Amino acid sequence: MTDQSVRFKRLTQDAESLQLFRQLNGLFADAFEETDTYLRNKPSDDYLLSLLTKDHFIVCVALADDCVAGGLVAYALEKFE
């Protein structure tokens, strides 16, 4: 096993975060064996960036050697009742 530095980053509305968000989608596609779900109809850059501006939508990634090694997406659903 190698000694590898891992850092965590919350994604924001910038070009680097957009690239990391797309890498995370690729990782999810592999991990969950859902290539069609995550990669067939890729959302636009504008859509992903709009999600990253929302206070109730959080994306965090774990980076190992500047590559996405893991991640988490969390969001609050607004109640209507």
PDB file of N, CA, C and O in Angstrom, residues 2 9 14-15 17 20 32 34 50-51 53-55 58 72 78:
ATOM      1  N   THR A   2       0.523   2.216  -0.815  1.00  0.00           N
ATOM      2  CA  THR A   2       1.300   3.443  -0.874  1.00  0.00           C
ATOM      3  C   THR A   2       0.684   4.490   0.045  1.00  0.00           C
ATOM      4  O   THR A   2      -0.501   4.481   0.331  1.00  0.00           O
ATOM      5  N   LYS A   9     -13.048  18.261  -1.010  1.00  0.00           N
ATOM      6  CA  LYS A   9     -13.411  19.550  -1.577  1.00  0.00           C
ATOM      7  C   LYS A   9     -14.913  19.601  -1.778  1.00  0.00           C
ATOM      8  O   LYS A   9     -15.502  18.669  -2.332  1.00  0.00           O
ATOM      9  N   ASP A  14     -17.577  26.842 -10.451  1.00  0.00           N
ATOM     10  CA  ASP A  14     -16.404  27.226 -11.231  1.00  0.00           C
ATOM     11  C   ASP A  14     -16.015  26.093 -12.172  1.00  0.00           C
ATOM     12  O   ASP A  14     -16.563  24.994 -12.096  1.00  0.00           O
ATOM     13  N   ALA A  15     -15.090  26.376 -13.067  1.00  0.00           N
ATOM     14  CA  ALA A  15     -14.710  25.402 -14.097  1.00  0.00           C
ATOM     15  C   ALA A  15     -14.105  24.137 -13.500  1.00  0.00           C
ATOM     16  O   ALA A  15     -14.378  23.030 -13.976  1.00  0.00           O
ATOM     17  N   SER A  17     -14.707  22.807 -10.533  1.00  0.00           N
ATOM     18  CA  SER A  17     -15.778  22.030  -9.913  1.00  0.00           C
ATOM     19  C   SER A  17     -16.620  21.314 -10.957  1.00  0.00           C
ATOM     20  O   SER A  17     -17.037  20.175 -10.753  1.00  0.00           O
ATOM     21  N   LEU A  20     -14.750  18.270 -11.968  1.00  0.00           N
ATOM     22  CA  LEU A  20     -14.792  17.272 -10.896  1.00  0.00           C
ATOM     23  C   LEU A  20     -16.177  16.641 -10.775  1.00  0.00           C
ATOM     24  O   LEU A  20     -16.294  15.442 -10.512  1.00  0.00           O
ATOM     25  N   PHE A  32     -21.921   2.008  -9.359  1.00  0.00           N
ATOM     26  CA  PHE A  32     -23.286   1.487  -9.273  1.00  0.00           C
ATOM     27  C   PHE A  32     -23.694   0.683 -10.498  1.00  0.00           C
ATOM     28  O   PHE A  32     -24.842   0.243 -10.598  1.00  0.00           O
ATOM     29  N   GLU A  34     -24.291   1.634 -13.479  1.00  0.00           N
ATOM     30  CA  GLU A  34     -25.422   2.349 -14.072  1.00  0.00           C
ATOM     31  C   GLU A  34     -24.925   3.332 -15.127  1.00  0.00           C
ATOM     32  O   GLU A  34     -25.208   4.530 -15.067  1.00  0.00           O
ATOM     33  N   SER A  50     -25.754  25.437 -12.342  1.00  0.00           N
ATOM     34  CA  SER A  50     -26.906  25.995 -11.618  1.00  0.00           C
ATOM     35  C   SER A  50     -27.185  25.204 -10.344  1.00  0.00           C
ATOM     36  O   SER A  50     -27.578  25.781  -9.325  1.00  0.00           O
ATOM     37  N   LEU A  51     -26.981  23.889 -10.387  1.00  0.00           N
ATOM     38  CA  LEU A  51     -27.162  23.086  -9.175  1.00  0.00           C
ATOM     39  C   LEU A  51     -26.159  23.490  -8.097  1.00  0.00           C
ATOM     40  O   LEU A  51     -26.501  23.568  -6.911  1.00  0.00           O
ATOM     41  N   THR A  53     -24.973  26.270  -7.432  1.00  0.00           N
ATOM     42  CA  THR A  53     -25.251  27.575  -6.815  1.00  0.00           C
ATOM     43  C   THR A  53     -26.300  27.480  -5.722  1.00  0.00           C
ATOM     44  O   THR A  53     -26.450  28.398  -4.925  1.00  0.00           O
ATOM     45  N   LYS A  54     -27.026  26.396  -5.678  1.00  0.00           N
ATOM     46  CA  LYS A  54     -28.132  26.257  -4.726  1.00  0.00           C
ATOM     47  C   LYS A  54     -27.621  25.929  -3.324  1.00  0.00           C
ATOM     48  O   LYS A  54     -26.739  25.089  -3.153  1.00  0.00           O
ATOM     49  N   ASP A  55     -28.190  26.603  -2.321  1.00  0.00           N
ATOM     50  CA  ASP A  55     -27.791  26.370  -0.928  1.00  0.00           C
ATOM     51  C   ASP A  55     -28.142  24.970  -0.446  1.00  0.00           C
ATOM     52  O   ASP A  55     -27.463  24.419   0.415  1.00  0.00           O
ATOM     53  N   ILE A  58     -25.505  20.039  -2.231  1.00  0.00           N
ATOM     54  CA  ILE A  58     -24.100  19.969  -1.819  1.00  0.00           C
ATOM     55  C   ILE A  58     -23.422  18.799  -2.513  1.00  0.00           C
ATOM     56  O   ILE A  58     -23.939  17.684  -2.501  1.00  0.00           O
ATOM     57  N   LEU A  72     -19.870  12.520  -2.616  1.00  0.00           N
ATOM     58  CA  LEU A  72     -21.177  12.511  -2.000  1.00  0.00           C
ATOM     59  C   LEU A  72     -21.989  13.662  -2.575  1.00  0.00           C
ATOM     60  O   LEU A  72     -21.480  14.770  -2.731  1.00  0.00           O
ATOM     61  N   GLU A  78     -37.887  19.958  -0.819  1.00  0.00           N
ATOM     62  CA  GLU A  78     -38.852  20.822  -0.164  1.00  0.00           C
ATOM     63  C   GLU A  78     -40.179  20.101  -0.006  1.00  0.00           C
ATOM     64  O   GLU A  78     -40.666  19.458  -0.934  1.00  0.00           O
TER      65      GLU A  78
END
